[in-house]
Coordinates of N, CA and C in Angstrom, one line a residue:
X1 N -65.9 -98.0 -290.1 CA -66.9 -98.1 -289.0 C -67.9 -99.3 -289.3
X2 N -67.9 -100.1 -288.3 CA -68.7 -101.1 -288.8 C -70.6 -100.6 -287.9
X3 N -71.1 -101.2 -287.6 CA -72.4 -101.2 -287.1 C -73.2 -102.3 -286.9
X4 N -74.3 -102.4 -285.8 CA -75.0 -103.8 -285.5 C -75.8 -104.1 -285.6
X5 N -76.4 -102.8 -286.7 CA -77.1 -103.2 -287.9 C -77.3 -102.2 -289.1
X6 N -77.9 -102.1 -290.4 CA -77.5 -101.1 -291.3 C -77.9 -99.6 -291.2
X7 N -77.0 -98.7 -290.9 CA -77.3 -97.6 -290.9 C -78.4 -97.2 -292.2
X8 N -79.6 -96.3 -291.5 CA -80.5 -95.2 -292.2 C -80.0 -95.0 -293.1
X9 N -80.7 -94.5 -294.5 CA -80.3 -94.0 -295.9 C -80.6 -92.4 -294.8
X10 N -79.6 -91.4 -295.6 CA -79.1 -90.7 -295.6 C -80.7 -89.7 -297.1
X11 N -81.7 -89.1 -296.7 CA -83.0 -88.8 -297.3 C -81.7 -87.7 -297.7
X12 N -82.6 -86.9 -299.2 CA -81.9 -86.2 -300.0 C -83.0 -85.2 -301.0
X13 N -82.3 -84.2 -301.6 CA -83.4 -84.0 -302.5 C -82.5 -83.2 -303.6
X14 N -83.4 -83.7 -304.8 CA -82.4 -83.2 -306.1 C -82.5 -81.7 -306.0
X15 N -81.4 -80.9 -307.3 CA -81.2 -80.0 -307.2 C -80.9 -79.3 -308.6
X16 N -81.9 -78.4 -309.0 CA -82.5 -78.4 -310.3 C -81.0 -77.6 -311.2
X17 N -80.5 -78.3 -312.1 CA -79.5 -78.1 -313.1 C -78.1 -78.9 -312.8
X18 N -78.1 -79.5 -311.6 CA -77.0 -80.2 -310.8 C -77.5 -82.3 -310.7
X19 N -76.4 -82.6 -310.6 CA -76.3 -84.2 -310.6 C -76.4 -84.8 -309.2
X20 N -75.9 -83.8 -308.5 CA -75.5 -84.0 -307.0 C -77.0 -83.8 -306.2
X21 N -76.9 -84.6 -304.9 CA -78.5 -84.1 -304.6 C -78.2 -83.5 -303.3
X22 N -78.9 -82.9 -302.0 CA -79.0 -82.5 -301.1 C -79.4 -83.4 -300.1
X23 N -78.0 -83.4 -299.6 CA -78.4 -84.6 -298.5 C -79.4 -84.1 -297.3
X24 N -80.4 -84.2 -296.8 CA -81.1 -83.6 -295.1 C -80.5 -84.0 -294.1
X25 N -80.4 -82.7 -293.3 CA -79.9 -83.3 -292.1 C -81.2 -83.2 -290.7
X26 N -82.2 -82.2 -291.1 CA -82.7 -81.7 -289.9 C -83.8 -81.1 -290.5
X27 N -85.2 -81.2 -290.1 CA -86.2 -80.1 -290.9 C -86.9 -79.4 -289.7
X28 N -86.5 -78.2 -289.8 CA -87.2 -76.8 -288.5 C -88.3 -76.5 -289.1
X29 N -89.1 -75.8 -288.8 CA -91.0 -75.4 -289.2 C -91.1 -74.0 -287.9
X30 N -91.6 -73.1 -288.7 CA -92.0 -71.9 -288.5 C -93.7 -71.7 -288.3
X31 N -94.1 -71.7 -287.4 CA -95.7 -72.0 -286.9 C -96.1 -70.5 -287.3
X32 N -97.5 -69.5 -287.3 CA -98.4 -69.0 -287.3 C -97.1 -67.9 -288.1
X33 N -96.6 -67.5 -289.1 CA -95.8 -66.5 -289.7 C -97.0 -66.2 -290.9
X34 N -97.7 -66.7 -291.2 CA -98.5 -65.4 -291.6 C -99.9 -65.1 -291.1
X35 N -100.1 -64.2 -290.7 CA -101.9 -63.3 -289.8 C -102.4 -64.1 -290.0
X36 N -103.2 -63.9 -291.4 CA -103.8 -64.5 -291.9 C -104.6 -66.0 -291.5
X37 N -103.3 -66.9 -291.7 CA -103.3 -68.3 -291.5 C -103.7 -68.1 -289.9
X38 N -103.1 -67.6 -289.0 CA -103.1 -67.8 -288.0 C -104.4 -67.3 -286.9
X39 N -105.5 -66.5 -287.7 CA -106.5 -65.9 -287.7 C -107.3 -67.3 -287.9
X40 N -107.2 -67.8 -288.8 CA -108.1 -68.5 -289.7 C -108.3 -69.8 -288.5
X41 N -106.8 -70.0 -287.7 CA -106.6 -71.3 -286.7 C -107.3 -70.6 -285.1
X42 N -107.7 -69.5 -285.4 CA -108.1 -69.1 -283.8 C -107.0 -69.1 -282.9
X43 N -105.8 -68.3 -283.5 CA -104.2 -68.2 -282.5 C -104.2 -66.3 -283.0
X44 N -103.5 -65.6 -282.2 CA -102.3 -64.5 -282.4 C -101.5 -65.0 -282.7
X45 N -100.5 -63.7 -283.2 CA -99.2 -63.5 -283.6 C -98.4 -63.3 -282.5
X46 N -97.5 -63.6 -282.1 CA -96.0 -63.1 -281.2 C -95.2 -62.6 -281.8
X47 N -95.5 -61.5 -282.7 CA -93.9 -60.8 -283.5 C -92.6 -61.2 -282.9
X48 N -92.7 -60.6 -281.4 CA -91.6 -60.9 -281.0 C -91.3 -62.5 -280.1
X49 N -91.7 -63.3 -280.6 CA -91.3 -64.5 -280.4 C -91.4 -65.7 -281.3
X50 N -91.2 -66.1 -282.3 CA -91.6 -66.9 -283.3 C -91.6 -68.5 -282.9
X51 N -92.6 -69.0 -283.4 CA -92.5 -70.0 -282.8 C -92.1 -71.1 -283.3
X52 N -91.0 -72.6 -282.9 CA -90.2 -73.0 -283.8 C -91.1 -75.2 -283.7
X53 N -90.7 -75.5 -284.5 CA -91.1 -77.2 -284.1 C -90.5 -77.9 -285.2
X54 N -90.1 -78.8 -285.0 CA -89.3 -80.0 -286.0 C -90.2 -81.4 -286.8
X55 N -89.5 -81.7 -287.8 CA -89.9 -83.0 -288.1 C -88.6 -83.8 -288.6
X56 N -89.0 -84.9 -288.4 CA -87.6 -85.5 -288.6 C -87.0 -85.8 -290.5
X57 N -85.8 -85.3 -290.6 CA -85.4 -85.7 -291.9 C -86.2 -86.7 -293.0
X58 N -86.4 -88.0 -291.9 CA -87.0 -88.9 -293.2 C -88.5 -88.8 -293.1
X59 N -88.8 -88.1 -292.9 CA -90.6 -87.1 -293.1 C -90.7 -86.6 -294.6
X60 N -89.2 -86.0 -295.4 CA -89.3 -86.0 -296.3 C -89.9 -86.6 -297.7
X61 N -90.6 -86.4 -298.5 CA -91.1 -86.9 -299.8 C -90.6 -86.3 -300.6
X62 N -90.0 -87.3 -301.7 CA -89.3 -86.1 -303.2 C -90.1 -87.0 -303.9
X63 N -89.5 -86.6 -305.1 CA -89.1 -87.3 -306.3 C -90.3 -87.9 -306.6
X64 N -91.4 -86.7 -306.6 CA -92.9 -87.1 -307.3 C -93.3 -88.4 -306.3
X65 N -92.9 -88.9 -305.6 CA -93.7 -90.0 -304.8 C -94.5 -89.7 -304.4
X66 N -95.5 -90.5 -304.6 CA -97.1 -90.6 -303.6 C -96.9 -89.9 -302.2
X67 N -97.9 -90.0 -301.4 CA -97.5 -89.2 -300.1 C -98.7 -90.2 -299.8
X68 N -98.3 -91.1 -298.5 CA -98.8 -92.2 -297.9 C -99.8 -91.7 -296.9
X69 N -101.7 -91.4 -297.1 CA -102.1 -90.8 -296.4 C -101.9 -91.6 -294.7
X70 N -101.9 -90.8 -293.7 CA -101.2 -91.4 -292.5 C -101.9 -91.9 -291.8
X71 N -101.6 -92.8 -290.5 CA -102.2 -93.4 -289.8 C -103.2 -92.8 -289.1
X72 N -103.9 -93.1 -288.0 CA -104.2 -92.4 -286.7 C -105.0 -91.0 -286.9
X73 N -105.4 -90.9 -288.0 CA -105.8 -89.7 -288.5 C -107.4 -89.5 -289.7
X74 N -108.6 -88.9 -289.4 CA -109.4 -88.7 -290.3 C -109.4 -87.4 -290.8
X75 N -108.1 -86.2 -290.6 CA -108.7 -84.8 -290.6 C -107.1 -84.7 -291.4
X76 N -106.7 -84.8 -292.2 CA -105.2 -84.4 -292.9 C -105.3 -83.2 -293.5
X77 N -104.3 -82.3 -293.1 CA -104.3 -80.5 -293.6 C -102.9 -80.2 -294.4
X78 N -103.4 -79.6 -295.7 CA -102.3 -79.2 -296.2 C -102.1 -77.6 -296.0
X79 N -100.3 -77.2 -295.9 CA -100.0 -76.5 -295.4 C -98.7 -75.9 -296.5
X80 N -99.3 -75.0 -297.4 CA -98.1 -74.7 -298.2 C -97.1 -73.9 -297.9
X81 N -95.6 -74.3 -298.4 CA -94.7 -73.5 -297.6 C -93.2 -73.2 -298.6
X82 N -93.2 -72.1 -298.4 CA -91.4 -72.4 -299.0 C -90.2 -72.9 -298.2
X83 N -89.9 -72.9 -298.9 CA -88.4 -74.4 -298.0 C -87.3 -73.9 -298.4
X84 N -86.4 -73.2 -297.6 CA -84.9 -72.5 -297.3 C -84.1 -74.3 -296.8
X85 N -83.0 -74.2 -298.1 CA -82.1 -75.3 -297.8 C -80.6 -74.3 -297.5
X86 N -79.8 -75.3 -296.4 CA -79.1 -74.6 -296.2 C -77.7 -75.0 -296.2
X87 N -76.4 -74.3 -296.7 CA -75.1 -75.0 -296.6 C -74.2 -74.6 -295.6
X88 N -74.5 -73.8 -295.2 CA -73.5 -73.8 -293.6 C -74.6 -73.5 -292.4
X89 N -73.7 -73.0 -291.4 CA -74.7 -72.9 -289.9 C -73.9 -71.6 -289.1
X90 N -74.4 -72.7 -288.0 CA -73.4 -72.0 -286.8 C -74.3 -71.2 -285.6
X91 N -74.1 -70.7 -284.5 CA -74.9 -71.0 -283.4 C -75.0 -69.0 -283.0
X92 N -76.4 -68.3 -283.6 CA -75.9 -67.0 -283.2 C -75.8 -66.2 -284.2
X93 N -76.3 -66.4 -285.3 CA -75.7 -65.7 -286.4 C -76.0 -64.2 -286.3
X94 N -75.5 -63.2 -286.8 CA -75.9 -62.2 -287.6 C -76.9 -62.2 -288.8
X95 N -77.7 -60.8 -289.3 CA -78.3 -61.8 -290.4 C -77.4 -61.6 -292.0
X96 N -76.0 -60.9 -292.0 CA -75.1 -61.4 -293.2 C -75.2 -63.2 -293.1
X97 N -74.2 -63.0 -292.0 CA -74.4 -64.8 -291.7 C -75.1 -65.6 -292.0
X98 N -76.3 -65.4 -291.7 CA -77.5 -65.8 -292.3 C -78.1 -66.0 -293.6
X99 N -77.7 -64.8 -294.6 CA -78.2 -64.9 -295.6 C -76.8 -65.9 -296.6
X100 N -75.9 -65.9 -295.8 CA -74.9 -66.6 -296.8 C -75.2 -67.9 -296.4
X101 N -75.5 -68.5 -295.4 CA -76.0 -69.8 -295.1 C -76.4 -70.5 -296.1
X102 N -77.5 -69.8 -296.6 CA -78.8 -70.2 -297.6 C -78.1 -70.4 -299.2
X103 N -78.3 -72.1 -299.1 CA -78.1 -72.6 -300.3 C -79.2 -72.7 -301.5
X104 N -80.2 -72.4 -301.2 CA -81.1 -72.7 -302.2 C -82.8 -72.6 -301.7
X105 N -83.6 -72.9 -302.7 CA -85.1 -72.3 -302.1 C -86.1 -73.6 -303.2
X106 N -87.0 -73.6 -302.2 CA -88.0 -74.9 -302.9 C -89.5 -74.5 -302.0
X107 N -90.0 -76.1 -302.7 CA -91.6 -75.4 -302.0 C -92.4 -76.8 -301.1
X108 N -92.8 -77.2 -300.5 CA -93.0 -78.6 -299.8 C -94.5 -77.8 -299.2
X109 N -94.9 -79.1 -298.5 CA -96.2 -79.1 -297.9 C -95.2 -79.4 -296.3
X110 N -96.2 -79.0 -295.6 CA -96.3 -78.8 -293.8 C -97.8 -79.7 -293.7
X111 N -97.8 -80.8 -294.0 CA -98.8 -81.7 -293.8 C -99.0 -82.4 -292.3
X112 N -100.4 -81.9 -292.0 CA -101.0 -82.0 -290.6 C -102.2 -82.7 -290.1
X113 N -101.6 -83.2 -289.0 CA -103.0 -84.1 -288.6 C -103.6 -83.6 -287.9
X114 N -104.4 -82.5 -288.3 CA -105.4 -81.6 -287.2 C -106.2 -82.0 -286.4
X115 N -106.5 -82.8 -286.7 CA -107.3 -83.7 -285.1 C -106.8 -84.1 -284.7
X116 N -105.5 -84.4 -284.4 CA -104.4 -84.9 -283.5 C -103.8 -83.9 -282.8
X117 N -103.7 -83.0 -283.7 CA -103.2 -81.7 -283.3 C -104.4 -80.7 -282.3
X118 N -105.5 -80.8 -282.6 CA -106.5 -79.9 -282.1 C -106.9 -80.4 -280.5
X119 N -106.7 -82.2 -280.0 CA -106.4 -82.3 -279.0 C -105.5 -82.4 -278.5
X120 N -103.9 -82.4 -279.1 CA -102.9 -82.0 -278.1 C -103.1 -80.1 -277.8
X121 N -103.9 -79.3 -278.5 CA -103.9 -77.8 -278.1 C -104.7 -78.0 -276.9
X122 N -105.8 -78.9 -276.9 CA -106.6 -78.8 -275.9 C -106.4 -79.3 -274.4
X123 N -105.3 -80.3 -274.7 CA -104.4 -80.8 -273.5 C -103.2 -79.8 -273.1
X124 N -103.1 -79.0 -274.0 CA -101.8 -78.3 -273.6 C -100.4 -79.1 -274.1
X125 N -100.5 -80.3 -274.7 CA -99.2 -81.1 -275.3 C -98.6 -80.7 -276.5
X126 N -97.5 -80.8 -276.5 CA -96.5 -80.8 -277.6 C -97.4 -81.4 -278.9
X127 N -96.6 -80.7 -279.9 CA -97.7 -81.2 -281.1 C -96.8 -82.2 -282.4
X128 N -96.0 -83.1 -281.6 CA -94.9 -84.1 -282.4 C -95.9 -85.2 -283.1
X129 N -97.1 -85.3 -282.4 CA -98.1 -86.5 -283.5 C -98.8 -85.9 -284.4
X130 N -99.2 -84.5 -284.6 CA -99.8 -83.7 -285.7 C -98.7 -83.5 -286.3
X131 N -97.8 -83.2 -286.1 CA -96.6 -82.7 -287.3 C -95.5 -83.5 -287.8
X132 N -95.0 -84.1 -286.5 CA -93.9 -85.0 -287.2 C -94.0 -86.5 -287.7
X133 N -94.9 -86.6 -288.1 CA -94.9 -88.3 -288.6 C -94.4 -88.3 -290.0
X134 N -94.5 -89.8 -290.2 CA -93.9 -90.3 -291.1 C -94.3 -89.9 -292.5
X135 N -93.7 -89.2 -293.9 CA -94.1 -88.9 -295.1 C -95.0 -87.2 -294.8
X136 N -94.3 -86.9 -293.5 CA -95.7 -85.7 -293.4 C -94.7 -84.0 -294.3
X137 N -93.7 -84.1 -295.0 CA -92.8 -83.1 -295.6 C -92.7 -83.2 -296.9
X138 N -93.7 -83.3 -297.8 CA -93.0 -83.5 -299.4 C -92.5 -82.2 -299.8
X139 N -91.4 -82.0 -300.4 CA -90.1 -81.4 -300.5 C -90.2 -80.8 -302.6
X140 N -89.9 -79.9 -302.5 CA -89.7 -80.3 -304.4 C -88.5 -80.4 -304.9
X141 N -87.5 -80.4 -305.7 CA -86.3 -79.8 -306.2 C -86.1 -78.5 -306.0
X142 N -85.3 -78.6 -305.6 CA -84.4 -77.4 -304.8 C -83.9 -76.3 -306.0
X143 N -83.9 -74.8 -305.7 CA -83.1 -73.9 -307.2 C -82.2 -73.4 -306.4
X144 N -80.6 -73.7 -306.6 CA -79.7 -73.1 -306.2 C -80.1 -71.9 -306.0
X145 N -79.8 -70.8 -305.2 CA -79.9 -69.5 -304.4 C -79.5 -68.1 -305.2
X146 N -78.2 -69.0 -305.9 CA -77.3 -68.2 -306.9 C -77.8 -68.0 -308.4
X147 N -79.1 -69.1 -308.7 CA -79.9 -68.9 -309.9 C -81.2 -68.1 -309.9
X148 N -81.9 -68.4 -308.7 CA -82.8 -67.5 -308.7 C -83.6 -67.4 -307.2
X149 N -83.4 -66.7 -307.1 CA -83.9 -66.0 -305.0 C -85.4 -65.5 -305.0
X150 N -86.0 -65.6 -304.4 CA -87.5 -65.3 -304.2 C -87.0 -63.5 -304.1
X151 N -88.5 -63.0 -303.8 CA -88.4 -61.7 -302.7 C -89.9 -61.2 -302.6
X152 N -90.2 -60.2 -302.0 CA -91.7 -59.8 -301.4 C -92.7 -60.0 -302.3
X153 N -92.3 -59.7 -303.5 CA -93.4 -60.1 -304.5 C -93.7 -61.4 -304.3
X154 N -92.9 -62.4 -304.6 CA -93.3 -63.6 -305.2 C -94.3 -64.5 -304.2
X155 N -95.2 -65.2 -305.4 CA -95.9 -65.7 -304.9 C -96.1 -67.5 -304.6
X156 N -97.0 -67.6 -303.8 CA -96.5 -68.6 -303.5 C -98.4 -69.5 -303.4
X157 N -98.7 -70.6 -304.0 CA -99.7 -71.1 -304.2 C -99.8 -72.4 -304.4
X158 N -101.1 -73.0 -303.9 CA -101.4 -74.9 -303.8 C -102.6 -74.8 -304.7
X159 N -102.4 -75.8 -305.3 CA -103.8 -76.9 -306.0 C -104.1 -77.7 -305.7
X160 N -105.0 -77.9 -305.4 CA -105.4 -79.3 -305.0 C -106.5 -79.6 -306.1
X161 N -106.4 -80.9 -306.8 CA -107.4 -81.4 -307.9 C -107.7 -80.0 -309.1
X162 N -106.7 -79.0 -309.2 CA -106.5 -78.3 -310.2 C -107.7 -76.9 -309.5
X163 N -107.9 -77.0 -308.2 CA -108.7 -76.0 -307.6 C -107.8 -75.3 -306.7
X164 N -107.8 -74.0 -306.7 CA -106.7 -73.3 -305.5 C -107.1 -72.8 -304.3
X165 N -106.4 -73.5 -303.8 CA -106.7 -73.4 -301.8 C -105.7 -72.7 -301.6
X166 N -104.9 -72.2 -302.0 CA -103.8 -71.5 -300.8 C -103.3 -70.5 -301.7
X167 N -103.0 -69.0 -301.4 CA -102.2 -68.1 -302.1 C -102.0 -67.4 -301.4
X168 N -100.6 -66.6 -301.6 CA -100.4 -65.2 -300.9 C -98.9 -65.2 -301.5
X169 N -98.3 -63.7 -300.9 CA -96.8 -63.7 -301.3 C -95.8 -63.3 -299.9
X170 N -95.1 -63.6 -300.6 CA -94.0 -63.7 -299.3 C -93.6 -62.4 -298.4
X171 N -93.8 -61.2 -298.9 CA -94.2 -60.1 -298.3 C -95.1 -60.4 -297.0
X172 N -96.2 -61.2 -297.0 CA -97.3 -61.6 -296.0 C -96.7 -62.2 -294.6
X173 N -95.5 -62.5 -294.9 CA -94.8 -63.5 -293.9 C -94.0 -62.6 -292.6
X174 N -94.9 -62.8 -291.1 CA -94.5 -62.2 -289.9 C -92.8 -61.7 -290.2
X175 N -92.3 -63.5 -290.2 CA -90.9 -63.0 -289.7 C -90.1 -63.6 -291.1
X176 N -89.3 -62.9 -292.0 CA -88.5 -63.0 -293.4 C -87.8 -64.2 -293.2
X177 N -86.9 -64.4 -294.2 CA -86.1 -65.9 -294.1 C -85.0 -65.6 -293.4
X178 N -84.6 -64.3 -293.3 CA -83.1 -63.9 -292.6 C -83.1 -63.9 -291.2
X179 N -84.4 -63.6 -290.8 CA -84.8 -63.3 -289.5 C -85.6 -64.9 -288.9
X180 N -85.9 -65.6 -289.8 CA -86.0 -67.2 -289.0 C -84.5 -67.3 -289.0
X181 N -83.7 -67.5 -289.8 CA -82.2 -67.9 -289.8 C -82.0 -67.5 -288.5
X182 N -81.5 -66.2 -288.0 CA -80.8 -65.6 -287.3 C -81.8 -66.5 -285.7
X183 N -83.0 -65.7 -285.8 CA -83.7 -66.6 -284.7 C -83.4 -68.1 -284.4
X184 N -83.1 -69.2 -285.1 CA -83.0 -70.5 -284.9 C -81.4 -70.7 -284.5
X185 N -80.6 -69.7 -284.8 CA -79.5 -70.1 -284.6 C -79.6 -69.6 -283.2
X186 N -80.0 -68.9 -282.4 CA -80.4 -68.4 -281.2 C -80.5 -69.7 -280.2
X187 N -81.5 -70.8 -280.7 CA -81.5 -71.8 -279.9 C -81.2 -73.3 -280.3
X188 N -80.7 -73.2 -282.0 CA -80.0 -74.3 -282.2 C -78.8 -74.0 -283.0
X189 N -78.0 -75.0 -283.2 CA -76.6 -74.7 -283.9 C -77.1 -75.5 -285.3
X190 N -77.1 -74.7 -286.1 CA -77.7 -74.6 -287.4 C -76.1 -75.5 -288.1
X191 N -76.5 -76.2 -289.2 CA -75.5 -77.0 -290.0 C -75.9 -76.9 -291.4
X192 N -74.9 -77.3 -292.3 CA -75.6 -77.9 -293.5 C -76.1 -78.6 -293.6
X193 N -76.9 -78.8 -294.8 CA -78.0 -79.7 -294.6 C -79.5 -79.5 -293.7
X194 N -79.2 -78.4 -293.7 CA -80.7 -78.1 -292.7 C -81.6 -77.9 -293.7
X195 N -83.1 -78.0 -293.8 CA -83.9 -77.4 -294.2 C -84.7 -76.6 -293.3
X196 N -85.5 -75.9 -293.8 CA -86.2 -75.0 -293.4 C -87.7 -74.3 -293.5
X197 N -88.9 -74.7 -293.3 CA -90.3 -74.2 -293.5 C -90.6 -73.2 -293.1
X198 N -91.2 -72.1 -294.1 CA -91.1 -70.7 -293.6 C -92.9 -70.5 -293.1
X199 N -93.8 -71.3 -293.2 CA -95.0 -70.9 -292.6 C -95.9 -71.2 -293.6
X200 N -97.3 -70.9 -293.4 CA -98.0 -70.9 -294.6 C -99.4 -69.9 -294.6
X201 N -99.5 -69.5 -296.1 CA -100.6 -68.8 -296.1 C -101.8 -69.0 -295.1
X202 N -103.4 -68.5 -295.1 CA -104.5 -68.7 -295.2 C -105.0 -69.6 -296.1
X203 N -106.0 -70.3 -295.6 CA -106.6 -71.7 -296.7 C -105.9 -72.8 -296.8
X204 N -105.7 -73.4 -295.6 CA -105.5 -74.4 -294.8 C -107.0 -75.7 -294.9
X205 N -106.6 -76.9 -295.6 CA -108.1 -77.4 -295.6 C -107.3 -78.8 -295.9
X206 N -108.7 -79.6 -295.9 CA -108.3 -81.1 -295.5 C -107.7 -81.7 -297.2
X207 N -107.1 -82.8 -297.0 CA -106.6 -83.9 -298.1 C -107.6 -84.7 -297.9
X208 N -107.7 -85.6 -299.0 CA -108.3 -87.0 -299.4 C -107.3 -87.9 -300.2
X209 N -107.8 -89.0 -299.7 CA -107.0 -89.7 -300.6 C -107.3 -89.8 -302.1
X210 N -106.6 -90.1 -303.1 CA -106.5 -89.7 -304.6 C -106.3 -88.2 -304.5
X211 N -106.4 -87.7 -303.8 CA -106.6 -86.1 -304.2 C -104.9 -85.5 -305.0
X212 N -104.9 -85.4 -305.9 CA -103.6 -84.3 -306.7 C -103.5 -83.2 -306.1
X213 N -102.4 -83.2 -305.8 CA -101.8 -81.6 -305.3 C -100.5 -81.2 -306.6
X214 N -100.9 -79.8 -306.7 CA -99.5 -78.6 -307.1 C -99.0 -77.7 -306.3
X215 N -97.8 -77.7 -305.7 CA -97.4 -76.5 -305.2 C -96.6 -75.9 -306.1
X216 N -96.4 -74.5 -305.9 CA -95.7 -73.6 -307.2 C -95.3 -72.3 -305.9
X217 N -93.9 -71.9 -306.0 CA -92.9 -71.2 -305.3 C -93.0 -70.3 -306.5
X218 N -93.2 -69.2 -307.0 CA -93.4 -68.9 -308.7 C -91.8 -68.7 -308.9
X219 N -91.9 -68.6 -310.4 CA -90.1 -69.1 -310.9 C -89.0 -69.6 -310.4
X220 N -89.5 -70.2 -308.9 CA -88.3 -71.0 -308.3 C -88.6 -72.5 -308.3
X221 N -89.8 -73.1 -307.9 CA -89.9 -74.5 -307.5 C -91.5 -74.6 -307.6
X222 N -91.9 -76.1 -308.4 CA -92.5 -76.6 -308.4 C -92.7 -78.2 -307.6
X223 N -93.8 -78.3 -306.9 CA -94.3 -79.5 -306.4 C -95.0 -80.7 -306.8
X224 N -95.7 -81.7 -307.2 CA -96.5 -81.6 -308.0 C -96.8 -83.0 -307.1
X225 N -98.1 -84.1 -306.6 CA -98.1 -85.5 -306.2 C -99.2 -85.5 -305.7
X226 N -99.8 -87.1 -305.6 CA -100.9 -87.4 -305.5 C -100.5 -88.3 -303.5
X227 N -101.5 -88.3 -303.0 CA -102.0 -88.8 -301.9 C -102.3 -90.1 -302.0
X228 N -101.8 -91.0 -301.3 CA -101.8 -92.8 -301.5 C -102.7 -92.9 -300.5
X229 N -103.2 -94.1 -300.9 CA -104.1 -94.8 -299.9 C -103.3 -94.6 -298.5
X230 N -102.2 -94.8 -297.9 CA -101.3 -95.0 -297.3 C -101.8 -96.9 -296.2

């Protein structure tokens, strides 16, 4: 296949005890899944309707890189989350189906431009310039599924500058990881290579630049990077 001009690198993310990395194909995001958080933003819950929004693959950040603070923006929000990577799909699942999908579990930020975002709520617009821009997904190393799997206990927490903004455990979360799976395949045909943002706690607050962040998925995945000038 030639081309007429160089095809996209193909974003990826390592995979803790393995050589091989995870290529991305697609990153889905799970909005207001826990009360809490979603209390905190002035929204309800829709149990029964969960709400879905994307960012594009190369939104991604690994491999300890800086995170480029972004354009167009004075109000940057971090948003901690666990990250379901995935090796199969398919359009409709069951939730067995579902749970065999799931290759692996990690921990990333859902980084947001809240003032960008607070007037597309106020317009009534889509919210693709608060969420999907460029460097706005840093990602950590992925733990195969088969080494070690979260569950209601486990907890899930951010540092920023060694101070903690964000905690809760996965128990807290509206809708489980089996039950986003099954819901997304409802309105998309799910593949390998998907990732996946399951929501985020309460304690939602702004970045600065220099500012250090830790995210920690407990005994599955660590985060760890600093905010660039961008």
């Amino acid at each position: 296949m030639r081309y007429l001009i160089d095809p996209p690198a193909i974003p990826s993310l390592p995979v803790i005890g393995r050589e091989e990395r995870f290529p991305v194909r697609r990153v889905f995001c799970i909005g207001r899944n826990y009360a809490e958080h979603a209390r905190e933003m002035g929204a309800t819950v829709d149990a029964s309707a969960p709400m879905f929004f994307c960012k594009p693959a190369d939104a991604v950040v690994t491999d300890g890189a800086d995170v480029a603070y972004p354009q167009a923006t004075h109000d940057l929000h971090h948003e901690v989350e666990m990250v379901v990577a995935l090796k199969a799909g398919g359009r409709d699942l069951n939730a067995s189906q579902a749970d065999d999908a799931i290759f692996g579990y990690g921990v990333g930020l859902d980084l947001t431009r809240r003032d960008l975002q607070a007037i597309a709520k106020a317009k009534s617009h889509p919210w693709d310039v608060a969420k999907a821009f460029d460097h706005s997904a840093p990602v950590s190393a992925l733990r195969l599924a088969s080494d070690a799997a979260p569950h209601a206990e486990t907890r899930i927490s951010l540092y920023v500058n060694d101070d903690l903004r964000q905690h809760g455990q996965l128990k807290d979360m509206v809708h489980g990881v089996t039950d986003i799976i099954v819901a997304l395949s409802k309105l998309f045909e799910l593949k390998p290579g998907d990732l996946i943002f399951t929501g985020t706690p309460a304690g939602v607050a702004a970045l600065q630049r220099g500012d250090r962040f830790r995210a920690e998925l407990e005994n599955i995945a660590l985060l760890e990077g600093r905010v660039g000038n961008g």
